Amino acid sequence: MPVLCQLANPDTYQVSTWNLMDSEEDAAYWLALFAGFPGRSDRYLLEDGLAGPDFSRRWLAFATEYAERLEMIRVEAERTGRLYTIDLCRFRWDMLDRHGFPDPCAGVKQRENDVAVTLYPEVVQRVDALAGRHRWELLLKGILAGNMFDLGSPETMAMYQRGEADFFGFLECVPARPWFIDHADVLLSGLNGRARWRQVLIFVDNSGADIVLGVLPLARELGRQGLRVALAANRTPALNDITIGELRPLLERVAGMDPVLSDLLTSGRLVAIDSGNSYPSIDLSRVSEECDAAAAESDLIVLEGMGRAIESNWDASFKCDVWRVAMLKDESVVRWRGAKLFDAVCRLESPVVA
Ligand code: MG
């Protein structure tokens, strides 16, 4: 698989520079979070009728082997002094696959997409009622509000279980600027009026409100301003992240309600592509051919969500502009960056010219 051609330093690229073993507290936190996964995730399969035959025995076998292997990972991390979140993600999905549970969140994702689709017309109506900079500001807030639907962080998981994951509610709660990292003024002046970019490649994050109410309205507006937009989604499932197999029909479905989006899809100015990746953290040294080809044509890369923009690729340098946008939803990530819970990152960087 190709290395993303827009990486400035492919030879020294590291998916993540956040070694969890640098802090005892962080290592313990992540190991405990992953240790709790089997105990809290069977409900997704059971509630959605996806458990399949002989579920209790199969899940117990999964949970037992999972616990044993996680302990081996802990011991190995103690020995080497190295542990990264992508290692834990890879381990979790390998285990689920081995035990025949390739996509435990399939039902949740479907339901959340269904809900978000019903809210889409109201969101684009609100967007279209505004002009110029105000419109872009709402779109930016929408991305942050949508990114709160996340089954990877204990805080937002609990909100989801309590039925509090409401897009319009989140929209009201997007923190006041300035955010933890706030390059929104530069970003908005690059978007409003004559756009600074020609093609945008967006590595999208979650299903539901995130993609439908956050990313799509923004992509629609970018397209309407004459930019080409490529949405790169994961190849295989990871928690509630949207996969390319889910994104394509979802786009068609939303386009059925929105002539603007429909035109963009028909004309090829908005496309969905397979990123080639499999985890919430994105490894840009292994992307699909089509993702690499889209990157070659792009002058802005967007890394959306904590996994893609912060836990991985925080220190990566690019040959083109890169915009990292995410809500900070995890206490350990917040501690690492010295931020506050539920603050926002809107970090726009241009290549360093030597
Ligand atoms: Mg995610």
Tab-separated table of C-alpha atoms and ligand atoms in Angstrom:
chain	number	residue	atom	x	y	z
A	1	MET	CA	0.000	0.000	0.000
A	2	PRO	CA	1.363	3.452	-0.816
A	3	VAL	CA	2.634	5.986	1.673
A	4	LEU	CA	0.478	9.104	1.461
A	5	CYS	CA	2.279	11.250	-1.096
A	6	GLN	CA	1.564	14.465	0.808
A	7	LEU	CA	3.626	13.398	3.835
A	8	ALA	CA	6.592	15.748	4.025
A	9	ASN	CA	8.909	13.292	5.794
A	10	PRO	CA	7.805	9.792	4.835
A	11	ASP	CA	11.070	8.199	5.997
A	12	THR	CA	10.690	9.405	9.572
A	13	TYR	CA	6.879	9.341	9.721
A	14	GLN	CA	5.418	7.863	12.889
A	15	VAL	CA	1.696	7.169	13.194
A	16	SER	CA	1.827	8.479	16.728
A	17	THR	CA	4.450	10.125	18.873
A	18	TRP	CA	2.311	9.725	21.997
A	19	ASN	CA	3.963	6.921	23.906
A	20	LEU	CA	1.487	6.009	26.642
A	21	MET	CA	4.324	4.551	28.734
A	22	ASP	CA	5.695	8.066	29.245
A	23	SER	CA	3.040	8.479	31.927
A	24	GLU	CA	2.056	5.776	34.394
A	25	GLU	CA	-1.356	7.375	34.707
A	26	ASP	CA	-2.003	7.350	30.952
A	27	ALA	CA	-0.782	3.788	30.472
A	28	ALA	CA	-3.002	2.572	33.321
A	29	TYR	CA	-5.957	4.545	31.972
A	30	TRP	CA	-5.762	3.134	28.435
A	31	LEU	CA	-5.142	-0.431	29.569
A	32	ALA	CA	-8.170	-0.202	31.877
A	33	LEU	CA	-10.298	1.348	29.132
A	34	PHE	CA	-9.450	-1.487	26.765
A	35	ALA	CA	-9.822	-4.101	29.513
A	36	GLY	CA	-13.427	-2.948	29.960
A	37	PHE	CA	-14.308	-3.322	26.283
A	38	PRO	CA	-15.737	-6.888	26.315
A	39	GLY	CA	-17.840	-6.122	29.397
A	40	ARG	CA	-19.524	-3.086	27.885
A	41	SER	CA	-19.768	-4.048	24.229
A	42	ASP	CA	-21.854	-7.232	24.235
A	43	ARG	CA	-24.887	-4.985	24.743
A	44	TYR	CA	-24.501	-3.534	21.231
A	45	LEU	CA	-24.756	-7.008	19.713
A	46	LEU	CA	-27.563	-8.156	22.004
A	47	GLU	CA	-29.686	-5.021	21.684
A	48	ASP	CA	-29.383	-5.014	17.915
A	49	GLY	CA	-30.111	-8.691	17.363
A	50	LEU	CA	-26.601	-9.252	15.985
A	51	ALA	CA	-25.491	-11.727	18.659
A	52	GLY	CA	-25.866	-14.850	16.521
A	53	PRO	CA	-26.144	-18.434	17.787
A	54	ASP	CA	-24.446	-19.603	20.964
A	55	PHE	CA	-23.550	-16.013	21.785
A	56	SER	CA	-22.775	-16.353	25.513
A	57	ARG	CA	-20.211	-19.069	24.946
A	58	ARG	CA	-18.612	-17.313	21.969
A	59	TRP	CA	-18.447	-13.960	23.763
A	60	LEU	CA	-16.953	-15.582	26.850
A	61	ALA	CA	-14.282	-17.227	24.685
A	62	PHE	CA	-13.573	-13.843	23.106
A	63	ALA	CA	-13.441	-12.042	26.459
A	64	THR	CA	-11.152	-14.671	27.989
A	65	GLU	CA	-8.604	-14.638	25.192
A	66	TYR	CA	-8.870	-10.846	24.973
A	67	ALA	CA	-8.010	-10.475	28.674
A	68	GLU	CA	-5.067	-12.887	28.391
A	69	ARG	CA	-3.612	-11.129	25.372
A	70	LEU	CA	-4.125	-7.683	26.816
A	71	GLU	CA	-2.143	-8.791	29.851
A	72	MET	CA	0.638	-9.917	27.480
A	73	ILE	CA	0.562	-6.497	25.838
A	74	ARG	CA	0.850	-4.869	29.272
A	75	VAL	CA	3.832	-7.007	30.205
A	76	GLU	CA	5.494	-6.332	26.857
A	77	ALA	CA	4.876	-2.582	27.220
A	78	GLU	CA	6.495	-2.668	30.667
A	79	ARG	CA	9.489	-4.423	29.147
A	80	THR	CA	9.923	-2.164	26.106
A	81	GLY	CA	8.635	1.078	27.615
A	82	ARG	CA	6.459	1.609	24.529
A	83	LEU	CA	2.715	1.510	23.971
A	84	TYR	CA	0.587	3.441	21.480
A	85	THR	CA	-3.186	3.675	21.155
A	86	ILE	CA	-3.065	2.253	17.625
A	87	ASP	CA	-1.457	-0.943	19.028
A	88	LEU	CA	-4.424	-1.355	21.339
A	89	CYS	CA	-6.915	-0.648	18.533
A	90	ARG	CA	-5.228	-3.177	16.268
A	91	PHE	CA	-5.239	-5.800	19.011
A	92	ARG	CA	-8.944	-5.240	19.776
A	93	TRP	CA	-10.077	-5.568	16.191
A	94	ASP	CA	-7.901	-8.594	15.489
A	95	MET	CA	-9.497	-10.300	18.483
A	96	LEU	CA	-13.042	-9.402	17.442
A	97	ASP	CA	-12.370	-10.698	13.944
A	98	ARG	CA	-10.874	-13.942	15.185
A	99	HIS	CA	-13.962	-14.618	17.270
A	100	GLY	CA	-16.454	-13.785	14.540
A	101	PHE	CA	-17.555	-10.328	15.717
A	102	PRO	CA	-16.209	-8.111	12.953
A	103	ASP	CA	-18.514	-5.158	13.555
A	104	PRO	CA	-20.220	-4.991	16.971
A	105	CYS	CA	-21.378	-1.412	16.413
A	106	ALA	CA	-23.087	-2.145	13.073
A	107	GLY	CA	-26.568	-1.710	14.559
A	108	VAL	CA	-25.680	1.438	16.498
A	109	LYS	CA	-24.166	2.996	13.399
A	110	GLN	CA	-27.230	2.172	11.319
A	111	ARG	CA	-29.590	3.644	13.905
A	112	GLU	CA	-27.536	6.777	14.333
A	113	ASN	CA	-27.361	7.270	10.578
A	114	ASP	CA	-31.147	6.917	10.369
A	115	VAL	CA	-31.681	9.554	13.060
A	116	ALA	CA	-29.143	11.929	11.538
A	117	VAL	CA	-30.677	11.636	8.071
A	118	THR	CA	-34.029	12.850	9.424
A	119	LEU	CA	-32.305	15.927	10.918
A	120	TYR	CA	-30.228	16.720	7.816
A	121	PRO	CA	-32.839	18.918	6.062
A	122	GLU	CA	-33.138	21.169	9.109
A	123	VAL	CA	-29.364	21.486	9.418
A	124	VAL	CA	-28.848	22.525	5.783
A	125	GLN	CA	-31.831	24.868	6.028
A	126	ARG	CA	-30.168	26.620	8.968
A	127	VAL	CA	-26.900	26.758	7.036
A	128	ASP	CA	-28.524	28.142	3.883
A	129	ALA	CA	-30.343	30.823	5.880
A	130	LEU	CA	-26.971	32.374	6.718
A	131	ALA	CA	-24.535	34.062	4.370
A	132	GLY	CA	-20.792	34.507	4.099
A	133	ARG	CA	-18.734	34.138	7.195
A	134	HIS	CA	-21.743	33.363	9.417
A	135	ARG	CA	-22.510	30.334	7.273
A	136	TRP	CA	-18.950	29.020	7.562
A	137	GLU	CA	-18.987	29.604	11.303
A	138	LEU	CA	-22.106	27.481	11.697
A	139	LEU	CA	-20.572	24.757	9.525
A	140	LEU	CA	-17.474	24.751	11.682
A	141	LYS	CA	-19.535	24.503	14.864
A	142	GLY	CA	-21.495	21.708	13.200
A	143	ILE	CA	-18.341	19.650	12.641
A	144	LEU	CA	-17.446	20.003	16.330
A	145	ALA	CA	-20.986	19.228	17.536
A	146	GLY	CA	-21.211	16.172	15.257
A	147	ASN	CA	-17.870	14.893	16.499
A	148	MET	CA	-19.379	14.447	19.973
A	149	PHE	CA	-21.006	11.187	18.818
A	150	ASP	CA	-18.136	8.903	19.742
A	151	LEU	CA	-18.125	5.445	21.265
A	152	GLY	CA	-14.376	5.595	21.856
A	153	SER	CA	-14.354	7.872	24.889
A	154	PRO	CA	-15.921	7.008	28.251
A	155	GLU	CA	-17.418	10.509	28.583
A	156	THR	CA	-19.293	10.476	25.276
A	157	MET	CA	-20.165	6.768	25.591
A	158	ALA	CA	-21.962	7.602	28.845
A	159	MET	CA	-23.787	10.509	27.193
A	160	TYR	CA	-24.878	8.212	24.395
A	161	GLN	CA	-26.169	5.580	26.838
A	162	ARG	CA	-28.114	8.271	28.732
A	163	GLY	CA	-29.730	9.412	25.471
A	164	GLU	CA	-27.990	12.796	25.644
A	165	ALA	CA	-26.193	12.606	22.320
A	166	ASP	CA	-28.327	15.245	20.651
A	167	PHE	CA	-26.838	17.208	17.753
A	168	PHE	CA	-28.744	20.442	18.277
A	169	GLY	CA	-27.977	20.293	21.998
A	170	PHE	CA	-24.274	19.798	21.237
A	171	LEU	CA	-24.414	22.690	18.791
A	172	GLU	CA	-25.479	24.984	21.625
A	173	CYS	CA	-22.664	23.627	23.805
A	174	VAL	CA	-19.737	24.088	21.421
A	175	PRO	CA	-17.372	26.082	23.633
A	176	ALA	CA	-16.939	29.774	23.044
A	177	ARG	CA	-13.829	30.786	21.153
A	178	PRO	CA	-10.948	31.031	21.436
A	179	TRP	CA	-10.656	27.247	21.501
A	180	PHE	CA	-7.729	25.266	22.847
A	181	ILE	CA	-6.097	25.618	19.439
A	182	ASP	CA	-7.954	28.139	17.360
A	183	HIS	CA	-6.924	28.909	13.799
A	184	ALA	CA	-10.541	29.407	12.792
A	185	ASP	CA	-10.028	32.985	11.604
A	186	VAL	CA	-7.361	31.953	9.100
A	187	LEU	CA	-9.417	28.943	8.082
A	188	LEU	CA	-12.580	30.950	7.576
A	189	SER	CA	-10.828	33.620	5.559
A	190	GLY	CA	-9.428	30.823	3.395
A	191	LEU	CA	-12.938	29.528	2.790
A	192	ASN	CA	-15.104	32.608	2.606
A	193	GLY	CA	-15.152	34.386	-0.728
A	194	ARG	CA	-12.569	33.142	-3.204
A	195	ALA	CA	-11.413	29.869	-1.683
A	196	ARG	CA	-7.721	29.372	-1.053
A	197	TRP	CA	-7.930	25.649	-1.943
A	198	ARG	CA	-8.975	23.655	-4.985
A	199	GLN	CA	-9.415	20.151	-3.617
A	200	VAL	CA	-9.942	18.959	-0.076
A	201	LEU	CA	-9.317	15.426	1.155
A	202	ILE	CA	-11.201	14.780	4.399
A	203	PHE	CA	-10.412	11.770	6.587
A	204	VAL	CA	-13.845	11.357	8.170
A	205	ASP	CA	-14.520	9.920	11.605
A	206	ASN	CA	-17.836	8.699	13.015
A	207	SER	CA	-21.218	7.597	11.659
A	208	GLY	CA	-24.457	9.385	12.497
A	209	ALA	CA	-24.438	13.068	13.389
A	210	ASP	CA	-20.694	13.331	12.796
A	211	ILE	CA	-20.742	12.447	9.110
A	212	VAL	CA	-24.326	13.421	8.219
A	213	LEU	CA	-24.780	16.661	10.168
A	214	GLY	CA	-21.179	17.797	10.599
A	215	VAL	CA	-19.112	16.705	7.609
A	216	LEU	CA	-21.689	16.547	4.808
A	217	PRO	CA	-23.032	20.091	5.223
A	218	LEU	CA	-19.436	21.356	5.177
A	219	ALA	CA	-18.505	19.223	2.154
A	220	ARG	CA	-21.667	20.460	0.416
A	221	GLU	CA	-20.699	24.072	0.974
A	222	LEU	CA	-17.120	23.478	-0.144
A	223	GLY	CA	-18.502	21.859	-3.301
A	224	ARG	CA	-20.914	24.704	-3.851
A	225	GLN	CA	-17.989	27.140	-3.690
A	226	GLY	CA	-16.305	25.248	-6.517
A	227	LEU	CA	-13.900	23.039	-4.536
A	228	ARG	CA	-13.649	19.343	-5.192
A	229	VAL	CA	-14.089	17.216	-2.089
A	230	ALA	CA	-12.959	13.649	-1.417
A	231	LEU	CA	-14.264	11.968	1.730
A	232	ALA	CA	-11.909	9.188	2.845
A	233	ALA	CA	-13.526	6.584	5.113
A	234	ASN	CA	-12.045	3.496	6.709
A	235	ARG	CA	-12.037	0.239	4.788
A	236	THR	CA	-13.065	-1.935	7.739
A	237	PRO	CA	-15.089	-1.302	10.921
A	238	ALA	CA	-13.711	0.324	14.064
A	239	LEU	CA	-16.184	1.206	16.823
A	240	ASN	CA	-18.691	3.702	15.410
A	241	ASP	CA	-16.414	5.061	12.675
A	242	ILE	CA	-18.121	5.052	9.316
A	243	THR	CA	-16.743	2.630	6.728
A	244	ILE	CA	-16.564	3.221	3.008
A	245	GLY	CA	-19.158	0.476	2.488
A	246	GLU	CA	-21.559	2.453	4.683
A	247	LEU	CA	-20.635	5.906	3.417
A	248	ARG	CA	-21.430	5.333	-0.259
A	249	PRO	CA	-25.091	4.313	0.190
A	250	LEU	CA	-25.497	6.956	2.892
A	251	LEU	CA	-24.391	9.660	0.453
A	252	GLU	CA	-26.911	8.431	-2.109
A	253	ARG	CA	-29.611	8.459	0.518
A	254	VAL	CA	-28.907	12.022	1.650
A	255	ALA	CA	-28.537	13.153	-1.968
A	256	GLY	CA	-32.082	11.885	-2.524
A	257	MET	CA	-33.260	14.658	-0.185
A	258	ASP	CA	-30.908	17.402	-1.320
A	259	PRO	CA	-30.504	18.512	-4.955
A	260	VAL	CA	-27.297	20.401	-4.108
A	261	LEU	CA	-25.601	17.294	-2.760
A	262	SER	CA	-27.036	15.239	-5.584
A	263	ASP	CA	-25.497	17.588	-8.193
A	264	LEU	CA	-22.123	17.413	-6.479
A	265	LEU	CA	-22.172	13.620	-6.511
A	266	THR	CA	-23.382	13.370	-10.102
A	267	SER	CA	-20.740	15.795	-11.331
A	268	GLY	CA	-17.994	14.014	-9.382
A	269	ARG	CA	-17.111	17.115	-7.390
A	270	LEU	CA	-17.891	15.141	-4.230
A	271	VAL	CA	-16.578	11.590	-4.020
A	272	ALA	CA	-16.237	8.949	-1.327
A	273	ILE	CA	-13.029	6.939	-1.256
A	274	ASP	CA	-11.558	4.073	0.707
A	275	SER	CA	-8.747	5.308	2.978
A	276	GLY	CA	-7.358	1.769	3.194
A	277	ASN	CA	-7.282	2.072	6.994
A	278	SER	CA	-8.941	0.053	9.718
A	279	TYR	CA	-8.672	1.913	13.026
A	280	PRO	CA	-9.679	5.236	14.597
A	281	SER	CA	-6.001	6.168	14.452
A	282	ILE	CA	-4.917	6.554	10.848
A	283	ASP	CA	-1.668	5.200	9.510
A	284	LEU	CA	-0.748	7.450	6.608
A	285	SER	CA	2.188	5.249	5.658
A	286	ARG	CA	-0.342	2.676	4.393
A	287	VAL	CA	-3.230	4.115	2.428
A	288	SER	CA	-5.193	2.834	-0.535
A	289	GLU	CA	-4.167	3.674	-4.115
A	290	GLU	CA	-7.293	5.786	-4.581
A	291	CYS	CA	-6.647	7.667	-1.364
A	292	ASP	CA	-3.104	8.415	-2.441
A	293	ALA	CA	-4.306	9.535	-5.873
A	294	ALA	CA	-6.861	11.869	-4.258
A	295	ALA	CA	-4.160	13.238	-1.940
A	296	ALA	CA	-1.921	14.032	-4.921
A	297	GLU	CA	-4.655	16.283	-6.307
A	298	SER	CA	-5.496	17.905	-2.973
A	299	ASP	CA	-4.130	21.101	-1.504
A	300	LEU	CA	-5.888	20.739	1.842
A	301	ILE	CA	-5.987	17.593	3.962
A	302	VAL	CA	-8.458	17.431	6.812
A	303	LEU	CA	-7.922	15.066	9.741
A	304	GLU	CA	-11.198	14.892	11.626
A	305	GLY	CA	-11.673	13.556	15.140
A	306	MET	CA	-9.422	12.758	18.079
A	307	GLY	CA	-8.141	9.430	16.739
A	308	ARG	CA	-7.107	10.766	13.343
A	309	ALA	CA	-5.974	14.270	14.281
A	310	ILE	CA	-4.577	13.993	17.794
A	311	GLU	CA	-3.865	10.433	18.961
A	312	SER	CA	-2.261	9.875	15.561
A	313	ASN	CA	-0.657	12.313	13.139
A	314	TRP	CA	-0.332	15.146	15.655
A	315	ASP	CA	3.312	15.688	14.739
A	316	ALA	CA	3.173	14.637	11.109
A	317	SER	CA	4.222	17.241	8.541
A	318	PHE	CA	2.619	17.582	5.149
A	319	LYS	CA	3.550	19.052	1.786
A	320	CYS	CA	0.162	20.759	1.602
A	321	ASP	CA	-2.036	22.557	4.121
A	322	VAL	CA	-3.502	20.365	6.847
A	323	TRP	CA	-6.458	21.108	9.085
A	324	ARG	CA	-6.890	19.089	12.257
A	325	VAL	CA	-10.358	19.462	13.734
A	326	ALA	CA	-11.617	17.579	16.771
A	327	MET	CA	-13.480	17.791	20.025
A	328	LEU	CA	-11.345	16.805	23.002
A	329	LYS	CA	-13.439	14.121	24.670
A	330	ASP	CA	-11.032	11.962	26.554
A	331	GLU	CA	-9.410	12.784	29.892
A	332	SER	CA	-6.119	11.193	28.954
A	333	VAL	CA	-5.846	13.010	25.608
A	334	VAL	CA	-6.699	16.237	27.407
A	335	ARG	CA	-4.013	15.596	30.021
A	336	TRP	CA	-1.450	14.831	27.323
A	337	ARG	CA	-2.166	18.040	25.428
A	338	GLY	CA	-2.678	20.192	28.529
A	339	ALA	CA	-6.215	21.069	27.472
A	340	LYS	CA	-9.665	20.909	29.082
A	341	LEU	CA	-12.328	18.279	28.539
A	342	PHE	CA	-14.743	19.234	25.725
A	343	ASP	CA	-12.572	21.956	24.353
A	344	ALA	CA	-11.991	22.102	20.612
A	345	VAL	CA	-8.991	21.850	18.339
A	346	CYS	CA	-9.011	23.750	15.066
A	347	ARG	CA	-5.416	23.637	13.925
A	348	LEU	CA	-4.504	24.744	10.410
A	349	GLU	CA	-0.919	24.400	9.251
A	350	SER	CA	0.858	25.234	6.048
A	351	PRO	CA	4.012	23.449	4.936
A	352	VAL	CA	7.224	24.838	6.304
A	353	VAL	CA	9.176	26.270	3.389
A	354	ALA	CA	12.868	25.494	3.768
B	1	MG	MG	-14.374	7.659	15.871
